[in-house]
PDB file of C-alpha atoms in Angstrom:
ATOM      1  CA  UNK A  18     -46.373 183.653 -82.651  1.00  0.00           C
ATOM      2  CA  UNK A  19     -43.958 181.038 -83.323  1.00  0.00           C
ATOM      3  CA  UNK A  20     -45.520 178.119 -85.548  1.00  0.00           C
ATOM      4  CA  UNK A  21     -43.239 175.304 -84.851  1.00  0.00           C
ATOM      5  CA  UNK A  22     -44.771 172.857 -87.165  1.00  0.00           C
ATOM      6  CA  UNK A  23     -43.517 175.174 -90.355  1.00  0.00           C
ATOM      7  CA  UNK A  24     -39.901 174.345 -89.018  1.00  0.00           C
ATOM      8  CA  UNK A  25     -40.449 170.492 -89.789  1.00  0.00           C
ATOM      9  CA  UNK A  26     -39.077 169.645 -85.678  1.00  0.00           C
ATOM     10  CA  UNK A  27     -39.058 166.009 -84.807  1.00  0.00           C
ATOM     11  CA  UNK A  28     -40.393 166.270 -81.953  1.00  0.00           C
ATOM     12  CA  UNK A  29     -43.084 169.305 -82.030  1.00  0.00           C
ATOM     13  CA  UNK A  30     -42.213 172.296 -80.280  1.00  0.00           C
ATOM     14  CA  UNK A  31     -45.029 174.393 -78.298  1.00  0.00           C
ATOM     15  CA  UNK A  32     -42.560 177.108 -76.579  1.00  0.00           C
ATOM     16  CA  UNK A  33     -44.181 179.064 -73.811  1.00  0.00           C
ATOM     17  CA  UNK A  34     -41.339 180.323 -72.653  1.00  0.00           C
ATOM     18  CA  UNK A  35     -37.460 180.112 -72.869  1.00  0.00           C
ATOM     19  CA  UNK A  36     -37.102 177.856 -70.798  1.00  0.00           C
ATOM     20  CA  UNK A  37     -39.380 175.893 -72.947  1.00  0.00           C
ATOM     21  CA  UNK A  38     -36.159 175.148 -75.154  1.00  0.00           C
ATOM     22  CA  UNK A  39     -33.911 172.098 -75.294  1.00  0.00           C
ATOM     23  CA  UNK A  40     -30.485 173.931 -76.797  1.00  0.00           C
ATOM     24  CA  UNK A  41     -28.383 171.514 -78.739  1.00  0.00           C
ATOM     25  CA  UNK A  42     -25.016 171.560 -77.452  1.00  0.00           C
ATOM     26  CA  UNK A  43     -22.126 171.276 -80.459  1.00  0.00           C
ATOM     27  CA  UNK A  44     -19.908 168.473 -80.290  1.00  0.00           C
ATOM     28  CA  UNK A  45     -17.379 169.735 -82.232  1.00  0.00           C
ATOM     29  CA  UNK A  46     -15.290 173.501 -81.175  1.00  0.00           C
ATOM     30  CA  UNK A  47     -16.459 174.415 -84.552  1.00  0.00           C
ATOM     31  CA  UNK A  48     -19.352 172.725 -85.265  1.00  0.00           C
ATOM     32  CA  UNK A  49     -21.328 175.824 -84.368  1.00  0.00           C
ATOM     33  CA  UNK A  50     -23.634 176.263 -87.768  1.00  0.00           C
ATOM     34  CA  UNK A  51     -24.785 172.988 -87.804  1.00  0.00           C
ATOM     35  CA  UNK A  52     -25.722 172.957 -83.883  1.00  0.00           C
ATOM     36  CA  UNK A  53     -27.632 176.256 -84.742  1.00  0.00           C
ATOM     37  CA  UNK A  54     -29.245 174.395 -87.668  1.00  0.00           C
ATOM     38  CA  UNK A  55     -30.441 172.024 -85.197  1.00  0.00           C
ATOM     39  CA  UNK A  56     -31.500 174.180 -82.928  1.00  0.00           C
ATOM     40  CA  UNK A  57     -34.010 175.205 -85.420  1.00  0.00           C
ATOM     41  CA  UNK A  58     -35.294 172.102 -86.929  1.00  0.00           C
ATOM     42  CA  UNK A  59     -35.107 170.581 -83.466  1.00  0.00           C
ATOM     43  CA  UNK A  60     -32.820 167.900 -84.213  1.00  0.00           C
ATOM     44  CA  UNK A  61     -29.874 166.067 -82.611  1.00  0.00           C
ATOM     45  CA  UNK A  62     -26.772 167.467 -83.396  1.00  0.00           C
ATOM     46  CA  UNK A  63     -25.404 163.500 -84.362  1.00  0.00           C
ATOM     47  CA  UNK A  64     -28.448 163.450 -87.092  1.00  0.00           C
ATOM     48  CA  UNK A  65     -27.855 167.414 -88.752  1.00  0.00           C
ATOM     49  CA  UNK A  66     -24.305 166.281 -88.323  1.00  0.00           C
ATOM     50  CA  UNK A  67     -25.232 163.465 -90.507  1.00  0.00           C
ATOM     51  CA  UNK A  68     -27.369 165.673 -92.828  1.00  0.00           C
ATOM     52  CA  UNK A  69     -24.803 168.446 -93.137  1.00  0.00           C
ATOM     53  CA  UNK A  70     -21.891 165.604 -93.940  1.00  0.00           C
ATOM     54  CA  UNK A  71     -24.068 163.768 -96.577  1.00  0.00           C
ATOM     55  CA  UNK A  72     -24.198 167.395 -98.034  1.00  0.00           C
ATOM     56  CA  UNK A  73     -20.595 167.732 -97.917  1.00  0.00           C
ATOM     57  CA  UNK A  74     -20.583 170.019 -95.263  1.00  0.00           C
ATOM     58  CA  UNK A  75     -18.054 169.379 -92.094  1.00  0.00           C
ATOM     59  CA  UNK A  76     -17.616 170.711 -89.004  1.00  0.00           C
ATOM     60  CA  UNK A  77     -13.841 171.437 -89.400  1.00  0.00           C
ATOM     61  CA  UNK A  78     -14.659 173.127 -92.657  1.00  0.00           C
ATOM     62  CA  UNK A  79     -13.655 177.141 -91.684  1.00  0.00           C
ATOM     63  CA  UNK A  80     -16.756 178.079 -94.340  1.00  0.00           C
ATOM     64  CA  UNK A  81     -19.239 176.719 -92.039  1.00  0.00           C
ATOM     65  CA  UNK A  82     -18.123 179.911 -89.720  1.00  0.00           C
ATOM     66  CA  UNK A  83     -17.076 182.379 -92.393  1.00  0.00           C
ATOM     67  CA  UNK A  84     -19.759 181.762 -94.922  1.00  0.00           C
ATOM     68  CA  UNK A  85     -23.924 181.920 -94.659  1.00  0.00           C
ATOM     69  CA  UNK A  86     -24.220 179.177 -97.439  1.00  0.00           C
ATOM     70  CA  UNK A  87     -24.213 175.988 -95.406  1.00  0.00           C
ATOM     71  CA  UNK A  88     -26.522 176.903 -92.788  1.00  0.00           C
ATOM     72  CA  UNK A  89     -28.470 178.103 -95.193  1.00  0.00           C
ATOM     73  CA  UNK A  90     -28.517 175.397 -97.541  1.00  0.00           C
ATOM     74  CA  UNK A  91     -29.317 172.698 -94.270  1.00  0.00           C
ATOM     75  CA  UNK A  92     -32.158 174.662 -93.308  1.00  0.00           C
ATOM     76  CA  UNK A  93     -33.467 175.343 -97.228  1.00  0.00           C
ATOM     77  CA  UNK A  94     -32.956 170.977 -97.016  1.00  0.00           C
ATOM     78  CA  UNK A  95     -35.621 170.935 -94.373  1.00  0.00           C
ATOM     79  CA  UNK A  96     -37.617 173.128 -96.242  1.00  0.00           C
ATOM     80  CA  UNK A  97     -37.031 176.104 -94.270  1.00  0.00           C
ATOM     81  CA  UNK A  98     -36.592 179.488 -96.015  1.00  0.00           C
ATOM     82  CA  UNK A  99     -34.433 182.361 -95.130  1.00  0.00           C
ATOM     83  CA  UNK A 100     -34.412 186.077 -95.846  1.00  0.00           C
ATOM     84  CA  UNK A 101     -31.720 186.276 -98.724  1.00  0.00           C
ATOM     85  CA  UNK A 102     -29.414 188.919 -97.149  1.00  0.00           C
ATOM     86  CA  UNK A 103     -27.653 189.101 -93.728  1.00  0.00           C
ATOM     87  CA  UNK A 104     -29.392 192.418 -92.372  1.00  0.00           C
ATOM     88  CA  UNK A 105     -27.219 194.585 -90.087  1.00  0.00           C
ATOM     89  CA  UNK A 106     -28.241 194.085 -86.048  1.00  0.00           C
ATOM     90  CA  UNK A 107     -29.851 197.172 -84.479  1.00  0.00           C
ATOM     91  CA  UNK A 108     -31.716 196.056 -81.393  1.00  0.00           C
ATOM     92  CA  UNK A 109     -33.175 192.924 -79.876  1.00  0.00           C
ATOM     93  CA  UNK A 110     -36.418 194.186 -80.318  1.00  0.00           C
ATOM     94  CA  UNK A 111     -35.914 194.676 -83.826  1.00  0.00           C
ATOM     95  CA  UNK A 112     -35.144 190.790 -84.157  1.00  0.00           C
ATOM     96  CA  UNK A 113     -37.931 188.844 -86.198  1.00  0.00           C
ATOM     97  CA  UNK A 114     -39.422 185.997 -83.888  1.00  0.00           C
ATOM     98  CA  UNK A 115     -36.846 183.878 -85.243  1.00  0.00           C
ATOM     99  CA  UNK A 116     -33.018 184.445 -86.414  1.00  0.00           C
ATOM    100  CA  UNK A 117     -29.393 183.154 -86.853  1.00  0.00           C
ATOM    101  CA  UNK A 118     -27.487 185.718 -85.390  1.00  0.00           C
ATOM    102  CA  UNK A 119     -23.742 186.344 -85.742  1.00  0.00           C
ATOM    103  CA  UNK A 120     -22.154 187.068 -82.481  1.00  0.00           C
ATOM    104  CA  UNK A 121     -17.956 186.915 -81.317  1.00  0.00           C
ATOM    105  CA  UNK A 122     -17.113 188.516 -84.823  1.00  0.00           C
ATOM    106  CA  UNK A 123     -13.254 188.632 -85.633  1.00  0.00           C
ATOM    107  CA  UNK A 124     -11.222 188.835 -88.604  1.00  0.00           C
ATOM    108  CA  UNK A 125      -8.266 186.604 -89.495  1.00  0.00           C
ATOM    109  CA  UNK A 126      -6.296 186.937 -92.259  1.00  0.00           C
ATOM    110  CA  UNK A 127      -8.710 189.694 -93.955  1.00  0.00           C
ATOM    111  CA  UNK A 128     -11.392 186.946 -93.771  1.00  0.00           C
ATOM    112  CA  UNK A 129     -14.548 187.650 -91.473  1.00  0.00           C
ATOM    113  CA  UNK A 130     -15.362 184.481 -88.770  1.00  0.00           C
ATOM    114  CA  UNK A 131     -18.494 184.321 -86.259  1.00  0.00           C
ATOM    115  CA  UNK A 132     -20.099 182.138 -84.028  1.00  0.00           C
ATOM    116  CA  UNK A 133     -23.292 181.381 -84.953  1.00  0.00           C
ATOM    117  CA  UNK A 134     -26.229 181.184 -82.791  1.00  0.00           C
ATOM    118  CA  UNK A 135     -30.054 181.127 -82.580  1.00  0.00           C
ATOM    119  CA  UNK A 136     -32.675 183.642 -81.232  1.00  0.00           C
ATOM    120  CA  UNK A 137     -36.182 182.701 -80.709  1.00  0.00           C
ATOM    121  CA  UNK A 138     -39.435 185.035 -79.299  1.00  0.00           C
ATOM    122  CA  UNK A 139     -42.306 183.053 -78.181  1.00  0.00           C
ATOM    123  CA  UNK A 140     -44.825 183.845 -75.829  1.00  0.00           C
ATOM    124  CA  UNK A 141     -42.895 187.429 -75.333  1.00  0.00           C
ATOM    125  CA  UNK A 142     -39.726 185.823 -74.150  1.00  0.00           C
ATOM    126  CA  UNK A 143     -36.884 186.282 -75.892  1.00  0.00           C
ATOM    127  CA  UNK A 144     -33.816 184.354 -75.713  1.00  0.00           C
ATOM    128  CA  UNK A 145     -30.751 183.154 -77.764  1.00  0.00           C
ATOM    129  CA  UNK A 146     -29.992 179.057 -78.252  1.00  0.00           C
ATOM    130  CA  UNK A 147     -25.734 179.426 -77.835  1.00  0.00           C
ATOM    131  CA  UNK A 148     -24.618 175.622 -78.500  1.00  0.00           C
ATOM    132  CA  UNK A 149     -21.019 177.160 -76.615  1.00  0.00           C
ATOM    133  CA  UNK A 150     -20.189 173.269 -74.617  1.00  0.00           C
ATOM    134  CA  UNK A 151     -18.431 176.109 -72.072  1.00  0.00           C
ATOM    135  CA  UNK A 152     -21.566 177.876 -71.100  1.00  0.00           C
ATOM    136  CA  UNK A 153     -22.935 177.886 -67.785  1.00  0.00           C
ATOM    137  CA  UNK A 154     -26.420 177.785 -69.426  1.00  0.00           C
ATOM    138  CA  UNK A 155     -26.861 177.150 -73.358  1.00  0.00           C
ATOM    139  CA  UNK A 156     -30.555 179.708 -72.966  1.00  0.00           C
ATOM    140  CA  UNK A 157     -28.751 183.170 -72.877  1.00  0.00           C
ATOM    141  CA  UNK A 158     -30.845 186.330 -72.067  1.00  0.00           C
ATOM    142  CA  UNK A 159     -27.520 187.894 -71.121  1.00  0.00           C
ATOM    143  CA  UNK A 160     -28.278 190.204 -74.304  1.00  0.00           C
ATOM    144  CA  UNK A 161     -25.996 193.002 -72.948  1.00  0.00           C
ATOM    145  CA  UNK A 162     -22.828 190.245 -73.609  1.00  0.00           C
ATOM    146  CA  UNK A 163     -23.745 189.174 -76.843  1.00  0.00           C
ATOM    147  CA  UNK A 164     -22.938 191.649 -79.697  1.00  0.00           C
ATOM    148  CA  UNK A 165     -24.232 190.531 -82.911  1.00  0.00           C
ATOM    149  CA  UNK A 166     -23.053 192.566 -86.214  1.00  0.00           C
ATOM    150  CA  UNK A 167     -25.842 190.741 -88.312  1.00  0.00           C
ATOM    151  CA  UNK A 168     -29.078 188.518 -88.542  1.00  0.00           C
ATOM    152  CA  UNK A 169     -30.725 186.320 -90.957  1.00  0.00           C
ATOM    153  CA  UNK A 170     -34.229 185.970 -90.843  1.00  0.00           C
ATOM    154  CA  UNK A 171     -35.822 182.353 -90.627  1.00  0.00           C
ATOM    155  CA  UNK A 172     -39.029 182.840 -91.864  1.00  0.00           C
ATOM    156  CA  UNK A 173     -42.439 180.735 -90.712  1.00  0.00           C
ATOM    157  CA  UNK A 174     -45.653 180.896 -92.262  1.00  0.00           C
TER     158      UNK A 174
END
């Protein structure tokens, strides 16, 4: 089960189900890693914005899409650990309770780009935090849509 308190949140979460979830939304078109970082710390995305910026990470910086360092190094901030490698997606069932995936995966110029998002299990609902502002509905369980080439694991005690 998902043990909120380990993830530092502001304001304690106690999921029962998806719709349990308040998705941040990002405010920037590429200010997708830090939204997902605040999706898991439960955070605004003006204050992890202002964490990520005091850490010199930016929004319009292309690494924060291309690169697992900053989101990882926001989180590790909070005091939230990570599994060390990116492990290749198989199935949703195969997810850990708790995971930055990588889904809309492209190439440009030989370098790889994603979108980053967030999937949570709690309570035996699974669903995936997409901070997309052009979403219908930020809680996806559209899982056939999504295709995500990788995962990292955020671990809780």
């Amino acid at each position: 089960m998902l043990q909120a308190a380990a993830l530092k949140p502001q304001d304690p979460i106690q999921p029962r189900s998806c719709r349990m979830f308040k998705p941040v939304i990002q405010e920037e078109p590429t200010g997708c890693g830090i939204a997902a970082a605040a999706n898991i710390l439960g955070r605004t995305y003006a204050e992890m914005k202002a964490v990520a910026n005091a850490m010199g990470i930016h929004a319009d910086d292309k690494s924060l899409w291309s690169d697992t360092r900053h989101v990882r190094r926001m989180l590790a901030a909070a005091g939230v650990e990570t599994s060390a490698d990116e492990t290749p997606f198989v199935s949703w069932d195969a997810l850990p309770d708790l995971a930055l995936l990588s889904i809309k995966h492209h190439r440009e110029e030989g370098r790889d780009f994603w979108h980053w998002v967030v999937f949570r299990r709690a309570d035996g609902h699974a669903c995936v935090l997409d901070s997309a502002s052009y979403l219908p509905s930020n809680i996806r369980t559209d899982f056939d849509e999504m295709h995500p080439k990788w995962f990292i694991e955020v671990k809780t005690p």
